[in-house]
XYZ file of C-alpha atoms in Angstrom:
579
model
C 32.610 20.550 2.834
C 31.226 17.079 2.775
C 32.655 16.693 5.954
C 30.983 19.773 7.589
C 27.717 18.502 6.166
C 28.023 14.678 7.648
C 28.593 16.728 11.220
C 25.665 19.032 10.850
C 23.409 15.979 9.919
C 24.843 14.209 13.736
C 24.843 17.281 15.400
C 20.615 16.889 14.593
C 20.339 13.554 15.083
C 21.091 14.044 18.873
C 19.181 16.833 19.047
C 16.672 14.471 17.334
C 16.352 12.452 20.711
C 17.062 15.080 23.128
C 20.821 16.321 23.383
C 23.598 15.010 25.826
C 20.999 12.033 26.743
C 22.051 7.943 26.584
C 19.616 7.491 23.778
C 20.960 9.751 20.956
C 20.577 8.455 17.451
C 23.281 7.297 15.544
C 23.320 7.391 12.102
C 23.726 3.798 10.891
C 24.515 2.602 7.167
C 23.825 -0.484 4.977
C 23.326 -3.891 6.889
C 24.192 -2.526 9.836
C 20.888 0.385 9.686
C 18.966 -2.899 8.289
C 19.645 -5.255 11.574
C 19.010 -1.996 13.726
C 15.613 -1.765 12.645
C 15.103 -5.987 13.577
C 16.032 -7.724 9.441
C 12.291 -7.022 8.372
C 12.032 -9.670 6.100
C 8.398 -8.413 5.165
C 8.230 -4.876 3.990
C 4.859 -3.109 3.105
C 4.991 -1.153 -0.529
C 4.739 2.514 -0.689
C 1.638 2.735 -2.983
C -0.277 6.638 -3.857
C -3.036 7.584 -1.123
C -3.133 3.637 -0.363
C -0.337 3.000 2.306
C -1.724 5.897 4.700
C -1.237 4.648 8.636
C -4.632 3.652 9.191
C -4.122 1.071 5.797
C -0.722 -0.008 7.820
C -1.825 -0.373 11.059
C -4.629 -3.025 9.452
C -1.838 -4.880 7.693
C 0.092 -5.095 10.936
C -2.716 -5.874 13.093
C -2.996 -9.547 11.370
C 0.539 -10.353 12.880
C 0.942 -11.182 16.803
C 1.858 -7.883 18.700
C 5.023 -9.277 19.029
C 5.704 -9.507 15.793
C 4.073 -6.042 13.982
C 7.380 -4.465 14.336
C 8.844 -7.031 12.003
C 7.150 -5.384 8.999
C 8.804 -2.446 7.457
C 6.182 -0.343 6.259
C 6.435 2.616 3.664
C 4.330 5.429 3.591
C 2.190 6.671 0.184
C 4.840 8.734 -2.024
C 4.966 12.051 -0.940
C 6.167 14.969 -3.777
C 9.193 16.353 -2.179
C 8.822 19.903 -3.533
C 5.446 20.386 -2.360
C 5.856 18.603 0.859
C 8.668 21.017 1.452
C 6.974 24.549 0.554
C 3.238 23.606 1.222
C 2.303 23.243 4.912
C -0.967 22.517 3.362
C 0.037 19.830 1.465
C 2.753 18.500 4.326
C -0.314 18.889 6.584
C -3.110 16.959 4.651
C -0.421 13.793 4.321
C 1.617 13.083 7.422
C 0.438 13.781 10.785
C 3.350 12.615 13.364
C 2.128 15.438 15.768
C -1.260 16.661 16.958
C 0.254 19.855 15.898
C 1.503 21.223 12.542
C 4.727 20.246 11.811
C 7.238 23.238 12.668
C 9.178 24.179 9.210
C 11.802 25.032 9.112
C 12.645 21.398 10.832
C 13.562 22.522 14.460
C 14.727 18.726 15.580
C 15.799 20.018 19.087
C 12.240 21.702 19.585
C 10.294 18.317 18.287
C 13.098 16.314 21.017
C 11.667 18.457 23.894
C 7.909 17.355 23.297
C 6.133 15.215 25.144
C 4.804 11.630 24.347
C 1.048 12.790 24.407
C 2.188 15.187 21.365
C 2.546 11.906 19.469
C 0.048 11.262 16.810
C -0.220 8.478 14.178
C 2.445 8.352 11.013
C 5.347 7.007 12.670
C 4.447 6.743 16.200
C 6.804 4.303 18.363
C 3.731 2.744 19.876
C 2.603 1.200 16.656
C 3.946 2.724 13.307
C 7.372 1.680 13.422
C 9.628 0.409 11.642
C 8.667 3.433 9.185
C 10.304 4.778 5.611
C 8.981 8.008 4.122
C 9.326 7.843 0.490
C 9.588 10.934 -1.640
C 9.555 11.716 -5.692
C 12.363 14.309 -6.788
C 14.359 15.518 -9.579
C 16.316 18.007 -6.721
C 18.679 17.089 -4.180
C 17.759 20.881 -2.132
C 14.113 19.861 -2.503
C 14.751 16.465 -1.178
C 16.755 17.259 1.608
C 14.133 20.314 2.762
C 11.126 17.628 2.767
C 13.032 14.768 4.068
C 14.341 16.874 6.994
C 10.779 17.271 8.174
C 9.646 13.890 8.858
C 13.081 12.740 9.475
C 12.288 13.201 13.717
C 9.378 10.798 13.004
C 10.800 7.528 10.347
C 13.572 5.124 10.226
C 14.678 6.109 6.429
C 13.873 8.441 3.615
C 13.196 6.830 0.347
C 14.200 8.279 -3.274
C 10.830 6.718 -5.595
C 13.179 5.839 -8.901
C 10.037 3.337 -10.076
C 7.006 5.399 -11.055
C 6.652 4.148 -14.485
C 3.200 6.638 -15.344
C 2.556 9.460 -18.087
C 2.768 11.780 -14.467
C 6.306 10.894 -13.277
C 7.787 11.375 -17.094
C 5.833 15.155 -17.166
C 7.649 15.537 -14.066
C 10.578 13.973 -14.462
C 10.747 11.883 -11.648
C 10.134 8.065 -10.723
C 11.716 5.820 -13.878
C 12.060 8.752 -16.011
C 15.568 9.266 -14.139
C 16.874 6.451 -14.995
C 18.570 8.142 -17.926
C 20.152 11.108 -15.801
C 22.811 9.017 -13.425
C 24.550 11.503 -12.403
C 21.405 12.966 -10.702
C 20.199 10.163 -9.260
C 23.240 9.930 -7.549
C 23.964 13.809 -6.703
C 20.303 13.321 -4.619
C 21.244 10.265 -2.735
C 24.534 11.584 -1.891
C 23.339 14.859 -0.529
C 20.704 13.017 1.888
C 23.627 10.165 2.633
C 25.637 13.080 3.235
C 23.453 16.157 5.056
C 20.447 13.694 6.711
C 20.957 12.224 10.142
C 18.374 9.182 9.188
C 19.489 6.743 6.179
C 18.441 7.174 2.427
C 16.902 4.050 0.641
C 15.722 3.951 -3.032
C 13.515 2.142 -4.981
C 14.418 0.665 -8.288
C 12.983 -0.748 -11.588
C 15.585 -3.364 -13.725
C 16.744 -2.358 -17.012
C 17.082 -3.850 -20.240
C 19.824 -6.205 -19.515
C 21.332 -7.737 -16.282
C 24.850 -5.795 -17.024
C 23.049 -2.568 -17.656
C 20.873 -3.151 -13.984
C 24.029 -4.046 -11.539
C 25.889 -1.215 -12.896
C 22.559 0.993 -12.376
C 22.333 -0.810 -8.789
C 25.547 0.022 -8.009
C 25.664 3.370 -8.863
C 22.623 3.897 -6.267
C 24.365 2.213 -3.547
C 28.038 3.911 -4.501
C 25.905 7.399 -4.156
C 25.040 5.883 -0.627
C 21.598 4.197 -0.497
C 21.539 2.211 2.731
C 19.011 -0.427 1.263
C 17.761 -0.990 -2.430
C 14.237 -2.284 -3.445
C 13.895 -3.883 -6.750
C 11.174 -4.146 -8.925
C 11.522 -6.830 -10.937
C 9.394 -5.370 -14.331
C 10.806 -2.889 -16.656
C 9.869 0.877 -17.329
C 7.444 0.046 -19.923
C 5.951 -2.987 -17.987
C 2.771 -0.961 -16.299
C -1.229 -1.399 -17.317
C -2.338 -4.252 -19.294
C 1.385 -4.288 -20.401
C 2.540 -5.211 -16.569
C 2.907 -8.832 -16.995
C 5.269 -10.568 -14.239
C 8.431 -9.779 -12.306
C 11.415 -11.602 -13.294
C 13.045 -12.586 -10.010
C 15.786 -13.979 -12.057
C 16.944 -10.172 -12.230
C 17.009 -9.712 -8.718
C 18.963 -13.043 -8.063
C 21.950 -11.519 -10.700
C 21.918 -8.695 -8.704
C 22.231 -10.893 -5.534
C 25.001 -12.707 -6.961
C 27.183 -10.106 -8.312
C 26.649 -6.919 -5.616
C 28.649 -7.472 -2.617
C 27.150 -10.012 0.291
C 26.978 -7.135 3.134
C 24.130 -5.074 0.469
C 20.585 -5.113 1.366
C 17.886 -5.960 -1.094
C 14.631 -6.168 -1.271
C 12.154 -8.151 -3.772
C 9.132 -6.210 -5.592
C 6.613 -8.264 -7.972
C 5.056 -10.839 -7.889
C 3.872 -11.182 -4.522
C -0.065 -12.467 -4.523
C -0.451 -15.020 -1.455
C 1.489 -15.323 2.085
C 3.323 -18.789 0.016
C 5.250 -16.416 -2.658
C 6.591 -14.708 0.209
C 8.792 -17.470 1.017
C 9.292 -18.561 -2.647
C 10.580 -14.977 -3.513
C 13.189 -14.993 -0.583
C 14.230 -18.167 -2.009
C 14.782 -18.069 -5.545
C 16.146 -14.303 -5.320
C 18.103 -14.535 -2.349
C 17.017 -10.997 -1.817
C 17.057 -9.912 2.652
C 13.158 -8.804 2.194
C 10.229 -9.014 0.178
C 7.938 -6.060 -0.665
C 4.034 -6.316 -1.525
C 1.897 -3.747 -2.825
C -0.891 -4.481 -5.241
C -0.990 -8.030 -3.394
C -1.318 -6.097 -0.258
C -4.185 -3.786 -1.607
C -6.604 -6.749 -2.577
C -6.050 -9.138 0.647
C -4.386 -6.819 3.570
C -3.850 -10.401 5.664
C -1.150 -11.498 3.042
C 1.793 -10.960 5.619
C 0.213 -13.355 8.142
C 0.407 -16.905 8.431
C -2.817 -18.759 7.954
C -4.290 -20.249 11.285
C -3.765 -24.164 12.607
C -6.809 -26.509 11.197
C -9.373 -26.620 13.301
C -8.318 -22.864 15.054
C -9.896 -20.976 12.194
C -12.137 -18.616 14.846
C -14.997 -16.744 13.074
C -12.392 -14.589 10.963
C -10.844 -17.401 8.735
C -12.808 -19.434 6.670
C -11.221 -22.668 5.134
C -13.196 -25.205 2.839
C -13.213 -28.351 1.912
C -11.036 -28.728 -0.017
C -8.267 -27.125 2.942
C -8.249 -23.657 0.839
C -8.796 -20.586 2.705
C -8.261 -17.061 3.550
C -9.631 -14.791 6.067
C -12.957 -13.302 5.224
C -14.074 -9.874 4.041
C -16.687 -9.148 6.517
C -13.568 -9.733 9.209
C -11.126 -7.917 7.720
C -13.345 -5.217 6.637
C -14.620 -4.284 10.528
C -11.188 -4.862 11.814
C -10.394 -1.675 9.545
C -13.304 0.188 10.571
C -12.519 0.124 14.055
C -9.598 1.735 13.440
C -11.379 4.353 11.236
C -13.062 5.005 14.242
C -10.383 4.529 16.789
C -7.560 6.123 15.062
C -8.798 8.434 12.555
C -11.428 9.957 14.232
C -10.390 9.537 17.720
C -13.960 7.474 18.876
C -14.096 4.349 20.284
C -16.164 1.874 17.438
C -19.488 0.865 17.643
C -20.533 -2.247 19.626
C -20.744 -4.952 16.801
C -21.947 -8.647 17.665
C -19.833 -11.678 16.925
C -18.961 -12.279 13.130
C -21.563 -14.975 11.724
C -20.654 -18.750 11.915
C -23.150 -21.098 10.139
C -22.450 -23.580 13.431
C -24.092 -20.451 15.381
C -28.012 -21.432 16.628
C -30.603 -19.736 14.541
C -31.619 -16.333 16.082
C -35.018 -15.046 15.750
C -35.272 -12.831 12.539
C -35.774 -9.229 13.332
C -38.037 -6.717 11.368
C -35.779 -4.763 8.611
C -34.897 -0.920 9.692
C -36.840 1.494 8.173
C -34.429 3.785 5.621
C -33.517 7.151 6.543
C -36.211 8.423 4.348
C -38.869 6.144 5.647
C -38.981 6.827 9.208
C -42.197 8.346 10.502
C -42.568 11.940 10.466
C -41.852 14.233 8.301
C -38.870 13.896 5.816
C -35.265 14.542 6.894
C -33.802 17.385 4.944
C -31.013 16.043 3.354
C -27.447 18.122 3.908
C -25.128 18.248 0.738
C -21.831 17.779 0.736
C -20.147 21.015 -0.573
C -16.813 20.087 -2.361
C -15.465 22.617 0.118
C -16.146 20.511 3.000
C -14.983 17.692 1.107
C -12.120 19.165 0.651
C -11.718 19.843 4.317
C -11.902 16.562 4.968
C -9.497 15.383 2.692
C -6.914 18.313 4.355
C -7.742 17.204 7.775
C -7.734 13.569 7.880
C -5.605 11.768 5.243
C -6.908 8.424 6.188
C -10.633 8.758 5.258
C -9.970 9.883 1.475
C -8.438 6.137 0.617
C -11.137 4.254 2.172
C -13.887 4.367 -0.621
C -10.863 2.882 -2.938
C -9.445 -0.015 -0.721
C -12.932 -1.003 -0.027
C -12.999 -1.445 -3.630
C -9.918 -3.390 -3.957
C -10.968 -5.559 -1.253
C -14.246 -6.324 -2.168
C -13.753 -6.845 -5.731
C -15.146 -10.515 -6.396
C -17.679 -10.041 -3.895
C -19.013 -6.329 -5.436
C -19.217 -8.938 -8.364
C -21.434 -10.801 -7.089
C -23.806 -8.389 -4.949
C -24.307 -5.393 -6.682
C -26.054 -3.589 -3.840
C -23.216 -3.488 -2.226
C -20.945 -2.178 -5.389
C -23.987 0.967 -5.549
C -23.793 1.044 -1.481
C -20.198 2.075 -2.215
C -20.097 3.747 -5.307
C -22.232 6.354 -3.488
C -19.739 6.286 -0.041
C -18.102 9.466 0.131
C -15.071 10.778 2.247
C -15.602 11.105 5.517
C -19.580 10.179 6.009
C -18.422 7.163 8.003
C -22.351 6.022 8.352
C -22.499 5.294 4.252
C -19.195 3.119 5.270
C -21.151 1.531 8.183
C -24.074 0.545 5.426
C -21.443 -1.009 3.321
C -20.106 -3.269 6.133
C -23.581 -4.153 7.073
C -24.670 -5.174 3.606
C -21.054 -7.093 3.478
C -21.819 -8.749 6.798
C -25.396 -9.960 5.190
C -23.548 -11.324 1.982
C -20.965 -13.545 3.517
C -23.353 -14.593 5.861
C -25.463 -15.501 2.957
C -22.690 -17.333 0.881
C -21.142 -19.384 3.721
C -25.024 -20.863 4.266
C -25.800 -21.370 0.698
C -21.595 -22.988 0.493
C -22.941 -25.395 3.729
C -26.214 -26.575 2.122
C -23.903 -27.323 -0.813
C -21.979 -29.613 0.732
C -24.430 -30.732 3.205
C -24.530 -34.096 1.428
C -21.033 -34.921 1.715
C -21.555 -34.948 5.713
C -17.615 -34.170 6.288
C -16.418 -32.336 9.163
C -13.896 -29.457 8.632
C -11.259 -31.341 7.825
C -8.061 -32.345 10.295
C -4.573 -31.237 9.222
C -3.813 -35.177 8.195
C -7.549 -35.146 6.046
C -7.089 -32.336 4.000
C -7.567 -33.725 0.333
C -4.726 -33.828 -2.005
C -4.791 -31.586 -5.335
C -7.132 -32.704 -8.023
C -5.152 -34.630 -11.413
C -6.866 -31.795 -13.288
C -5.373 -29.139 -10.847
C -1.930 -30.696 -10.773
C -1.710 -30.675 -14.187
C -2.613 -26.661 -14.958
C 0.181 -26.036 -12.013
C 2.615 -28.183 -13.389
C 2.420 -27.788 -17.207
C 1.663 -24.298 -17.220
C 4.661 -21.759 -18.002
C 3.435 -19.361 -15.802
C 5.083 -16.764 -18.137
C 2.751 -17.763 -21.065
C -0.472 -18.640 -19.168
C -2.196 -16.871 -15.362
C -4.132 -20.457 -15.621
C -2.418 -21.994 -13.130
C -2.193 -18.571 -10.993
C -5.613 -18.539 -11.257
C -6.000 -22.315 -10.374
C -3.800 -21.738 -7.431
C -5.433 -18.340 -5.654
C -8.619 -18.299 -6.280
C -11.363 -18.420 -3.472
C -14.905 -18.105 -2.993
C -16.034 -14.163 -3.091
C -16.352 -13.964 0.894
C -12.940 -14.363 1.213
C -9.929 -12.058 0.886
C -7.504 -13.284 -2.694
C -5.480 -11.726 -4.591
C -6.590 -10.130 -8.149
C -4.826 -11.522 -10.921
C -3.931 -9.691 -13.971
C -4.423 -11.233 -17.462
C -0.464 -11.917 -19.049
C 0.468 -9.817 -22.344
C 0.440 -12.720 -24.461
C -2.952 -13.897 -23.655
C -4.633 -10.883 -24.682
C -2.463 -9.611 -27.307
C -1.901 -11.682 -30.598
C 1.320 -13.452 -31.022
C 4.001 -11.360 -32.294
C 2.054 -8.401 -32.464
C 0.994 -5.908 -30.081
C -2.228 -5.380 -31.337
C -5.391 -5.746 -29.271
C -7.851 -7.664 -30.611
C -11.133 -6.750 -30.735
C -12.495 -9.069 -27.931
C -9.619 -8.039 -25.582
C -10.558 -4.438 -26.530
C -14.247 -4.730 -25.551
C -13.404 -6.336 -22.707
C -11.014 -3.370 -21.621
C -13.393 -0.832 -22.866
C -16.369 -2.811 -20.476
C -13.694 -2.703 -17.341
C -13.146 0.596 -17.927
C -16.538 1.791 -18.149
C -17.548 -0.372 -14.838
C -14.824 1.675 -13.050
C -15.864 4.713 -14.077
C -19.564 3.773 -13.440
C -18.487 3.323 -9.886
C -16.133 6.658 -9.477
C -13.371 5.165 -10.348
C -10.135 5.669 -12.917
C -8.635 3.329 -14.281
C -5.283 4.010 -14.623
C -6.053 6.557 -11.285
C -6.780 9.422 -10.253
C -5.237 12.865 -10.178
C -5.043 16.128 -9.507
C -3.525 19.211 -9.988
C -2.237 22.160 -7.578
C -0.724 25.366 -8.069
C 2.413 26.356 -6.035
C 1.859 30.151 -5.996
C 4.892 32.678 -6.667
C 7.161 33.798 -3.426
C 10.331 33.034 -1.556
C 12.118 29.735 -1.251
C 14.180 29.275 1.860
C 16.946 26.867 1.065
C 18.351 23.883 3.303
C 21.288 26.232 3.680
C 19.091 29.710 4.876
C 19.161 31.413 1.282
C 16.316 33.203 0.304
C 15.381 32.937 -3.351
C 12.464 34.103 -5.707
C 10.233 31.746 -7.586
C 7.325 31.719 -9.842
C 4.108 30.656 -9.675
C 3.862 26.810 -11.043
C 1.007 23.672 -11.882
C 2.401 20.404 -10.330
C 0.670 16.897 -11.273
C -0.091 15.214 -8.051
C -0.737 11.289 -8.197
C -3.781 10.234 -6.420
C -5.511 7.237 -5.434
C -5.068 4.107 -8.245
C -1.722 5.535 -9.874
C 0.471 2.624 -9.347
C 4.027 4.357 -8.547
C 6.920 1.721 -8.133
């Protein structure tokens, strides 16, 4: 039987790529499938509504063109059952095809179509190398969702690392980390019946023993490639703490040398990159809430002295590339991409070495132009809804804008309100936000000049760049960064124009010793941070949303017909952390 299935799943793969031609697709396993797609040692998280294409392309775009394809990316995590049943839902969230995807999957059909058919997720041109990454508790639901996008990705991925109150309603993510013997009936059925490889992503368990024999029950099932978190079940919120890469390295160590793994956690500049690949001898290393706050962390930084006007270094040799930079780069592809319009003409990023233009006199608001007042459209939540169904890379924007901007929404609250009142799709209130960001930085690298003016240094050369203050050396150095985020602090932090990482308070610094009771300053402070997010449209622990899978028939993989009943599903949304 399992042999029929593995033939079925090759039979579609060349179909996949247009039957009895040179180029049909080959179903590859393990290291093998891993060197096929070019030993990404850089893989992009999949992270809820937040690692949509037009978030991917960005992240991409701050590599050489050359060297994009060397990032794996993974898409947001897609609910298997409703990706399946709901063309709605399959619609509103991957868009390989101008067109609606066909269901049932018809892999010879999608073979036959031509090149202009081609749309964004997983487009050859610049959206590969590409894993789709499902939740499921059902190896039939699995397969039925993962045979649709299968035409259009590298791998399908089984989410085993959603640690949230959602994934345990639903019994998915972590919460199946006490059911084995599903875990690995799923993977085997894709390994089996799907002509692309199945991945999965892991959290550790209590103990190293416990983890390798968990690990290798995902890989004996047939997972091509595992991802491992390095944080436990329980390790999520202000409970997150870090990753012990120690894990992963045991797992390295005792798996055999031909497995592919890759690191999760801990991941905040482009320098841990390197550090993680060394001390857990893992083949890759995935970001995702480092990714979210500085979208450049993949690249390296630029020689001294060939900073351009997107990177900013000071003084002291520190830098990063700056918001106002990274913030048009992914507007033009809001424009280009997403809405299929070439981007509006935009002068030359502000330098403060630029000579002094004359000042112009401020536009007049929309509701102080002459004549008489604009009538003001409201958004109906229908047409916000449309939006949301028709274009699945506007709805994140309002929320990575957020992420990105963080210290600098800090600082200049009329941008924070310019935001807060952003909403999906009215790309001109995104426009006003980049203008008033443009007007900040401009603002801080001026006053950050006249600071230093005194000092009369140059930008420094490569063999001037100022050693590490005694005082600096010392938090770095004495610091268990288990115990203390001093010296993480110390280490990434930059002035607000520029993109950094955001780094979370430790366990033990907010919670007394021994105890895990909050005291009461740590509990104002989390009440204040909560109520700022909310002031701003924001959840805290995210967002989401319910949807009702109405009553009918279910077409099986295998062309049974059977009856089911009307159900509520929990769908993460923006801000749910699911890994």
């Amino acid at each position: 039987m399992a042999t029929d299935a593995m033939d079925k799943a090759k039979l579609e793969g060349s179909m996949a790529t247009g039957a009895g031609t040179q180029r049909e697709r080959v179903k590859l396993h393990g290291r093998a499938f891993y060197e096929s797609i070019g030993s990404p040692k850089i893989v992009l998280a999949p992270m809820v509504e937040q690692s949509e294409f037009a978030w991917r392309l960005l992240t991409r775009s701050f590599l050489p063109p050359s060297q994009q394809s060397r990032i794996l990316a993974y898409t947001p995590m897609f609910h298997s059952k409703m990706f399946g049943e709901m063309p709605k839902y399959r619609d509103s969230h991957f868009q390989p095809l101008k067109s609606t995807l066909p269901s049932p999957v018809d892999p010879y059909h999608i073979s036959q179509l031509p090149e202009s058919e081609r749309h964004l997720d997983g487009n050859p041109a610049f959206d590969r190398p590409l894993t789709v990454q499902f939740c499921s508790n059902d190896p039939d639901d699995l397969l039925n969702a993962a045979k649709h996008v299968a035409p259009f990705c590298d791998a399908v991925d089984l989410n085993l690392g959603c640690p949230q109150g959602i994934a345990k309603r639903g019994n998915y993510g972590a919460f199946l980390q006490e059911d084995w013997g599903l875990i690995s009936r799923i993977i085997s059925k894709l390994h089996t019946e799907l002509y692309v490889p199945v991945t999965a992503k892991m959290r550790v368990l209590e103990t190293r023993e416990k983890t390798l024999d968990y690990a290798k029950m995902i890989l004996d099932a047939g997972a091509s490639i595992i991802t491992v978190h390095g944080r436990r079940r329980e390790q999520k919120g202000h409970n997150t703490g870090l990753a012990d890469w120690s894990m992963i390295r045991y797992l390295r160590e005792n798996l055999p040398r031909k497995t592919v793994i890759f690191a999760n956690g801990n991941i905040l500049q482009h320098e841990d990159i390197a550090a993680c690949l060394e001390a857990t001898g893992a083949d890759g290393v995935m970001s995702a809430e480092g990714n979210l706050y500085d979208p450049t962390i993949f690249a390296e930084p630029p020689p001294v002295g060939q900073e351009g006007r997107e990177y900013w270094r000071g003084r002291d040799g520190k830098g990063g590339y700056r918001v106002d930079a990274v913030l048009r780069r992914y507007m033009d592809i809001i424009h280009r991409y997403a809405l299929g319009q070439e981007p509006p003409k935009r002068k030359p990023l502000f330098l403060p070495s630029d000579p002094e233009e004359p000042e112009s006199p401020p536009k007049k608001e929309e509701d102080e132009q002459d004549g008489p007042p604009r009538k003001k459209v409201k958004q109906t939540k229908a047409d916000k809804r449309q939006q949301k169904i028709t274009n699945p890379n506007l709805s994140p924007m309002q929320a990575h804008l957020f992420h990105m901007l963080r210290p600098l929404v800090s600082q200049h609250h009329d941008v924070r309100d310019a935001l807060a009142k952003s909403r999906v799709g009215d790309i001109a209130a995104f426009e006003k936000v980049l203008t008033l960001v443009e007007k900040a930085v401009k603002e801080g690298l001026l006053a950050y000049e006249k600071e230093h003016a005194d000092a009369n240094v140059a930008t420094p050369n490569s063999s001037e760049l100022p050693e590490p203050t005694a005082e600096l050396e010392t938090i770095e150095t004495e610091l268990d960064p288990y115990e203390s985020s001093l010296a993480t602090v110390a280490r990434c932090k930059r002035p607000w124009w520029v993109c950094q990482p955001y780094v979370r308070p430790l366990p033990k610094e907010a919670i007394e010793k021994g105890s895990m009771t909050i005291s009461k300053k740590e509990k104002k402070r989390r009440e204040r941070e909560e109520a700022e997010a909310k002031a701003v449209g924001l959840e805290p622990e995210g967002r989401v949303e319910k949807e009702r899978m109405e009553a009918g028939d279910k077409r099986a993989v295998d062309g049974s017909v059977a009856k089911v009943e009307e159900v509520e599903i929990e769908i993460p949304k923006e801000g749910v952390v699911c890994g």
